[in-house]
mmCIF file of C-alpha atoms in Angstrom:
data_model
loop_
_atom_site.group_PDB
_atom_site.id
_atom_site.type_symbol
_atom_site.label_atom_id
_atom_site.label_comp_id
_atom_site.label_asym_id
_atom_site.label_seq_id
_atom_site.Cartn_x
_atom_site.Cartn_y
_atom_site.Cartn_z
ATOM 1 C CA MET A 1 -76.190 -129.432 -36.823
ATOM 2 C CA THR A 2 -73.572 -129.386 -34.355
ATOM 3 C CA SER A 3 -74.505 -129.911 -30.435
ATOM 4 C CA TRP A 4 -73.571 -125.921 -29.906
ATOM 5 C CA GLU A 5 -75.769 -125.165 -32.899
ATOM 6 C CA THR A 6 -78.739 -127.477 -31.035
ATOM 7 C CA LYS A 7 -78.206 -125.289 -28.074
ATOM 8 C CA ALA A 8 -78.058 -122.070 -29.605
ATOM 9 C CA ALA A 9 -81.412 -123.275 -31.387
ATOM 10 C CA GLU A 10 -83.137 -124.146 -28.166
ATOM 11 C CA MET A 11 -81.726 -120.925 -26.456
ATOM 12 C CA VAL A 12 -83.398 -118.836 -29.153
ATOM 13 C CA GLU A 13 -86.527 -120.611 -29.111
ATOM 14 C CA LYS A 14 -87.151 -120.725 -25.353
ATOM 15 C CA GLN A 15 -85.260 -118.051 -24.131
ATOM 16 C CA ILE A 16 -85.876 -115.252 -26.483
ATOM 17 C CA GLN A 17 -88.568 -115.584 -29.090
ATOM 18 C CA ALA A 18 -90.761 -116.803 -26.174
ATOM 19 C CA ARG A 19 -90.303 -113.379 -24.747
ATOM 20 C CA GLY A 20 -91.246 -111.659 -27.444
ATOM 21 C CA ILE A 21 -88.098 -110.701 -29.735
ATOM 22 C CA LEU A 22 -89.476 -110.943 -33.060
ATOM 23 C CA SER A 23 -86.571 -109.514 -35.299
ATOM 24 C CA GLU A 24 -85.472 -112.549 -37.602
ATOM 25 C CA ARG A 25 -82.245 -111.065 -37.899
ATOM 26 C CA VAL A 26 -81.201 -111.085 -34.248
ATOM 27 C CA LEU A 27 -82.816 -114.161 -34.005
ATOM 28 C CA ASP A 28 -80.419 -115.525 -36.583
ATOM 29 C CA ALA A 29 -77.347 -113.917 -35.463
ATOM 30 C CA MET A 30 -78.158 -115.387 -31.846
ATOM 31 C CA ARG A 31 -78.381 -118.718 -33.483
ATOM 32 C CA ALA A 32 -75.335 -118.228 -35.601
ATOM 33 C CA VAL A 33 -72.982 -117.054 -32.964
ATOM 34 C CA PRO A 34 -71.032 -119.753 -30.586
ATOM 35 C CA ARG A 35 -71.793 -118.132 -27.044
ATOM 36 C CA HIS A 36 -69.593 -121.052 -25.594
ATOM 37 C CA LEU A 37 -66.535 -119.717 -26.920
ATOM 38 C CA PHE A 38 -66.914 -116.184 -25.176
ATOM 39 C CA ILE A 39 -67.145 -117.811 -21.751
ATOM 40 C CA PRO A 40 -63.918 -119.322 -19.865
ATOM 41 C CA GLU A 41 -63.830 -123.243 -20.580
ATOM 42 C CA GLU A 42 -64.984 -124.391 -16.800
ATOM 43 C CA LEU A 43 -68.291 -122.433 -17.523
ATOM 44 C CA ARG A 44 -69.002 -123.404 -21.027
ATOM 45 C CA GLU A 45 -71.423 -126.022 -19.991
ATOM 46 C CA SER A 46 -73.524 -123.054 -18.751
ATOM 47 C CA ALA A 47 -73.311 -120.895 -21.718
ATOM 48 C CA TRP A 48 -77.000 -121.312 -23.101
ATOM 49 C CA ALA A 49 -78.306 -120.859 -19.770
ATOM 50 C CA ASP A 50 -80.683 -118.098 -18.793
ATOM 51 C CA CYS A 51 -78.543 -115.789 -16.868
ATOM 52 C CA PRO A 52 -75.449 -114.214 -17.012
ATOM 53 C CA LEU A 53 -71.859 -115.652 -16.460
ATOM 54 C CA PRO A 54 -68.673 -114.565 -15.049
ATOM 55 C CA ILE A 55 -65.714 -113.685 -17.633
ATOM 56 C CA GLY A 56 -62.999 -112.751 -15.105
ATOM 57 C CA GLU A 57 -62.204 -109.378 -13.753
ATOM 58 C CA ASP A 58 -65.452 -108.981 -11.691
ATOM 59 C CA GLN A 59 -67.339 -108.832 -15.386
ATOM 60 C CA THR A 60 -70.265 -110.834 -17.036
ATOM 61 C CA ILE A 61 -71.358 -111.828 -19.987
ATOM 62 C CA SER A 62 -74.848 -110.675 -20.125
ATOM 63 C CA GLN A 63 -78.148 -113.009 -20.146
ATOM 64 C CA PRO A 64 -78.999 -114.019 -23.807
ATOM 65 C CA TYR A 65 -82.405 -112.169 -23.753
ATOM 66 C CA MET A 66 -80.848 -109.020 -22.737
ATOM 67 C CA VAL A 67 -78.207 -109.295 -25.507
ATOM 68 C CA ALA A 68 -80.972 -110.074 -27.854
ATOM 69 C CA ARG A 69 -83.360 -106.997 -26.453
ATOM 70 C CA MET A 70 -80.774 -104.505 -26.721
ATOM 71 C CA THR A 71 -79.944 -105.279 -30.064
ATOM 72 C CA GLU A 72 -83.391 -105.351 -31.367
ATOM 73 C CA LEU A 73 -83.561 -101.769 -29.983
ATOM 74 C CA LEU A 74 -80.492 -100.826 -31.657
ATOM 75 C CA SER A 75 -81.939 -102.179 -34.789
ATOM 76 C CA PRO A 76 -78.681 -101.985 -37.150
ATOM 77 C CA GLU A 77 -78.871 -102.434 -40.624
ATOM 78 C CA GLU A 78 -76.541 -104.198 -43.088
ATOM 79 C CA GLY A 79 -73.361 -101.824 -42.975
ATOM 80 C CA ASP A 80 -74.250 -99.724 -39.947
ATOM 81 C CA SER A 81 -71.358 -98.290 -38.096
ATOM 82 C CA VAL A 82 -71.933 -99.157 -34.294
ATOM 83 C CA LEU A 83 -69.750 -98.215 -31.237
ATOM 84 C CA GLU A 84 -70.110 -100.573 -28.402
ATOM 85 C CA ILE A 85 -69.206 -98.903 -24.710
ATOM 86 C CA GLY A 86 -67.863 -102.128 -22.856
ATOM 87 C CA THR A 87 -66.626 -105.145 -24.798
ATOM 88 C CA GLY A 88 -66.518 -107.479 -22.143
ATOM 89 C CA SER A 89 -66.358 -110.805 -23.483
ATOM 90 C CA GLY A 90 -67.018 -109.434 -27.067
ATOM 91 C CA TYR A 91 -70.398 -111.479 -27.482
ATOM 92 C CA GLN A 92 -72.660 -108.483 -28.172
ATOM 93 C CA SER A 93 -70.104 -107.196 -30.609
ATOM 94 C CA ALA A 94 -70.187 -110.535 -32.360
ATOM 95 C CA ILE A 95 -73.880 -110.234 -32.423
ATOM 96 C CA LEU A 96 -73.840 -106.968 -34.104
ATOM 97 C CA ALA A 97 -71.247 -107.997 -36.598
ATOM 98 C CA ALA A 98 -73.017 -111.032 -37.648
ATOM 99 C CA MET A 99 -76.022 -109.129 -38.230
ATOM 100 C CA GLY A 100 -73.389 -106.917 -40.580
ATOM 101 C CA ALA A 101 -72.930 -104.159 -38.658
ATOM 102 C CA VAL A 102 -69.147 -102.348 -38.741
ATOM 103 C CA VAL A 103 -68.411 -102.376 -34.739
ATOM 104 C CA THR A 104 -65.982 -100.198 -32.708
ATOM 105 C CA SER A 105 -65.955 -101.344 -29.349
ATOM 106 C CA ILE A 106 -64.017 -99.912 -26.380
ATOM 107 C CA GLU A 107 -63.020 -101.975 -23.454
ATOM 108 C CA ARG A 108 -61.232 -100.256 -20.152
ATOM 109 C CA ILE A 109 -59.651 -103.766 -19.217
ATOM 110 C CA GLY A 110 -56.848 -104.792 -21.200
ATOM 111 C CA SER A 111 -57.023 -108.410 -20.536
ATOM 112 C CA LEU A 112 -60.553 -108.759 -21.672
ATOM 113 C CA ALA A 113 -59.665 -106.723 -24.679
ATOM 114 C CA ALA A 114 -57.039 -108.789 -25.730
ATOM 115 C CA ARG A 115 -59.045 -111.924 -25.066
ATOM 116 C CA ALA A 116 -62.268 -110.361 -26.842
ATOM 117 C CA ARG A 117 -59.992 -109.233 -30.083
ATOM 118 C CA ASP A 118 -58.521 -112.780 -30.138
ATOM 119 C CA THR A 119 -61.613 -114.619 -29.878
ATOM 120 C CA LEU A 120 -63.901 -112.258 -32.346
ATOM 121 C CA ALA A 121 -60.884 -112.626 -35.029
ATOM 122 C CA SER A 122 -60.837 -116.303 -34.413
ATOM 123 C CA LEU A 123 -64.715 -116.407 -35.579
ATOM 124 C CA GLY A 124 -63.871 -113.943 -38.315
ATOM 125 C CA PHE A 125 -65.486 -111.106 -37.164
ATOM 126 C CA ALA A 126 -63.321 -107.650 -37.829
ATOM 127 C CA VAL A 127 -64.507 -105.513 -34.700
ATOM 128 C CA ASN A 128 -62.343 -102.860 -33.776
ATOM 129 C CA VAL A 129 -61.561 -103.444 -29.975
ATOM 130 C CA ILE A 130 -60.049 -100.431 -28.347
ATOM 131 C CA TRP A 131 -58.493 -100.426 -24.921
ATOM 132 C CA ALA A 132 -59.613 -97.201 -23.577
ATOM 133 C CA ASP A 133 -61.930 -95.718 -20.934
ATOM 134 C CA GLY A 134 -65.648 -95.804 -22.621
ATOM 135 C CA ARG A 135 -66.589 -92.680 -21.003
ATOM 136 C CA GLU A 136 -63.962 -90.643 -22.429
ATOM 137 C CA ARG A 137 -63.903 -89.610 -26.089
ATOM 138 C CA ILE A 138 -62.118 -91.545 -28.428
ATOM 139 C CA GLY A 139 -60.085 -90.011 -31.308
ATOM 140 C CA CYS A 140 -62.313 -91.142 -33.838
ATOM 141 C CA ALA A 141 -63.860 -88.536 -36.086
ATOM 142 C CA GLU A 142 -66.766 -90.471 -37.390
ATOM 143 C CA VAL A 143 -70.177 -90.596 -36.462
ATOM 144 C CA PHE A 144 -71.889 -94.038 -35.629
ATOM 145 C CA ASP A 145 -75.106 -95.070 -36.695
ATOM 146 C CA GLY A 146 -75.878 -96.985 -33.084
ATOM 147 C CA VAL A 147 -74.350 -96.975 -29.814
ATOM 148 C CA VAL A 148 -74.857 -99.595 -27.129
ATOM 149 C CA VAL A 149 -73.713 -99.405 -23.929
ATOM 150 C CA THR A 150 -73.270 -102.586 -22.006
ATOM 151 C CA ALA A 151 -72.505 -101.813 -18.529
ATOM 152 C CA ALA A 152 -74.700 -99.765 -16.314
ATOM 153 C CA THR A 153 -74.073 -96.030 -16.338
ATOM 154 C CA PRO A 154 -75.245 -93.105 -13.988
ATOM 155 C CA ALA A 155 -75.864 -90.892 -17.126
ATOM 156 C CA VAL A 156 -75.460 -90.722 -20.740
ATOM 157 C CA GLU A 157 -72.142 -89.427 -21.649
ATOM 158 C CA GLU A 158 -72.168 -86.541 -23.883
ATOM 159 C CA TRP A 159 -70.014 -87.648 -26.578
ATOM 160 C CA TRP A 160 -71.872 -90.875 -27.085
ATOM 161 C CA THR A 161 -74.924 -88.656 -28.079
ATOM 162 C CA GLU A 162 -72.915 -86.439 -30.014
ATOM 163 C CA SER A 163 -71.118 -89.198 -31.908
ATOM 164 C CA LEU A 164 -74.800 -90.507 -33.208
ATOM 165 C CA ALA A 165 -75.586 -89.744 -36.974
ATOM 166 C CA PRO A 166 -79.049 -88.316 -37.789
ATOM 167 C CA ALA A 167 -81.597 -90.903 -37.272
ATOM 168 C CA GLY A 168 -79.197 -92.755 -34.969
ATOM 169 C CA ARG A 169 -79.871 -94.851 -32.210
ATOM 170 C CA LEU A 170 -78.264 -95.116 -28.623
ATOM 171 C CA VAL A 171 -79.066 -98.185 -26.124
ATOM 172 C CA ALA A 172 -78.037 -97.967 -22.672
ATOM 173 C CA PRO A 173 -78.959 -99.284 -19.159
ATOM 174 C CA VAL A 174 -78.947 -95.986 -17.075
ATOM 175 C CA ALA A 175 -79.403 -95.712 -13.031
ATOM 176 C CA VAL A 176 -82.752 -94.728 -11.992
ATOM 177 C CA MET A 177 -83.861 -93.088 -8.572
ATOM 178 C CA SER A 178 -85.884 -95.858 -7.861
ATOM 179 C CA GLY A 179 -82.925 -98.215 -8.062
ATOM 180 C CA GLY A 180 -81.176 -100.495 -10.291
ATOM 181 C CA GLU A 181 -81.261 -99.569 -13.963
ATOM 182 C CA ARG A 182 -83.589 -99.265 -17.055
ATOM 183 C CA LEU A 183 -83.025 -99.474 -20.749
ATOM 184 C CA LEU A 184 -83.055 -96.121 -22.536
ATOM 185 C CA LEU A 185 -83.571 -95.893 -26.139
ATOM 186 C CA ARG A 186 -82.464 -92.607 -27.493
ATOM 187 C CA LEU A 187 -83.344 -91.375 -31.271
ATOM 188 C CA LYS A 188 -81.219 -88.649 -32.617
ATOM 189 C CA ASN A 189 -83.888 -86.960 -35.260
ATOM 190 C CA ALA A 190 -82.833 -85.270 -38.384
ATOM 191 C CA ASP A 191 -82.942 -81.836 -36.407
ATOM 192 C CA ALA A 192 -80.557 -83.218 -33.960
ATOM 193 C CA SER A 193 -83.199 -83.082 -31.310
ATOM 194 C CA LEU A 194 -83.359 -86.383 -28.994
ATOM 195 C CA THR A 195 -86.498 -88.799 -28.588
ATOM 196 C CA ASP A 196 -85.820 -90.751 -25.097
ATOM 197 C CA THR A 197 -87.945 -93.562 -24.354
ATOM 198 C CA TRP A 198 -87.511 -95.735 -21.031
ATOM 199 C CA LEU A 199 -87.996 -99.351 -21.408
ATOM 200 C CA ASP A 200 -87.098 -102.629 -19.472
ATOM 201 C CA TYR A 201 -85.896 -102.616 -15.836
ATOM 202 C CA CYS A 202 -82.445 -104.459 -15.579
ATOM 203 C CA ARG A 203 -79.129 -105.097 -13.842
ATOM 204 C CA PHE A 204 -75.784 -105.031 -15.207
ATOM 205 C CA VAL A 205 -72.279 -104.162 -13.825
ATOM 206 C CA PRO A 206 -71.381 -100.671 -13.329
ATOM 207 C CA LEU A 207 -69.520 -98.533 -15.871
ATOM 208 C CA LEU A 208 -66.185 -97.546 -14.246
ATOM 209 C CA GLY A 209 -63.899 -95.253 -15.597
ATOM 210 C CA GLY A 210 -60.072 -95.193 -16.076
ATOM 211 C CA THR A 211 -58.079 -98.285 -17.519
ATOM 212 C CA GLN A 212 -56.703 -101.515 -15.917
ATOM 213 C CA THR A 213 -53.196 -102.193 -17.273
ATOM 214 C CA GLY A 214 -52.770 -104.954 -19.900
ATOM 215 C CA SER A 215 -50.614 -105.591 -23.123
ATOM 216 C CA VAL A 216 -53.105 -104.495 -25.806
ATOM 217 C CA ASP A 217 -53.322 -101.820 -28.210
ATOM 218 C CA GLY A 218 -56.133 -100.517 -30.617
ATOM 219 C CA ALA A 219 -56.611 -97.266 -32.650
ATOM 220 C CA CYS A 220 -59.605 -96.011 -34.850
ATOM 221 C CA GLN A 221 -59.814 -97.405 -38.195
#
């Protein structure tokens, strides 16, 4: 076992299993993905810490537990299609891809989209990273088995829910009147009705609109 694999195993045991994450598929993915490679080199010694870390452009890589928690709530099966709003470092995409999901991820900041695409490709994860505003509908005709939003949103955009397949799940940190955010788990039932469950209080960087310039392209597959 390499040094980073030892640290990943310790992270899973002490930060994730200890807090009640039970899905073996999530735990295995968290052990298998080299989190440090999604973080700027000068911060890689802190890659396994129990906290979010800056990745540039006023963005962060989420706390390991929160990545695991949201992934367990999304509960993707092998071969499921997942739409991610907010690629950031690409780490959440990597966890989903390691679980066998087919991931399309949208990032509004061109430099982050390019870096995430390169990191994911170097690790063999075939994630489709699109440089676009995640609040705006993209030109994909497909529906998704899951949607995960990795930045704090004031509300759930209609097209995210419309893009869910029957029995699909959406997980997002949504702003609440009491301050901060709570995780929302939205299930689309077979009759297209929705069941919402409010869960953990949390704190994320805000989901912003528009795009920042960068030399990166992307398209729906």
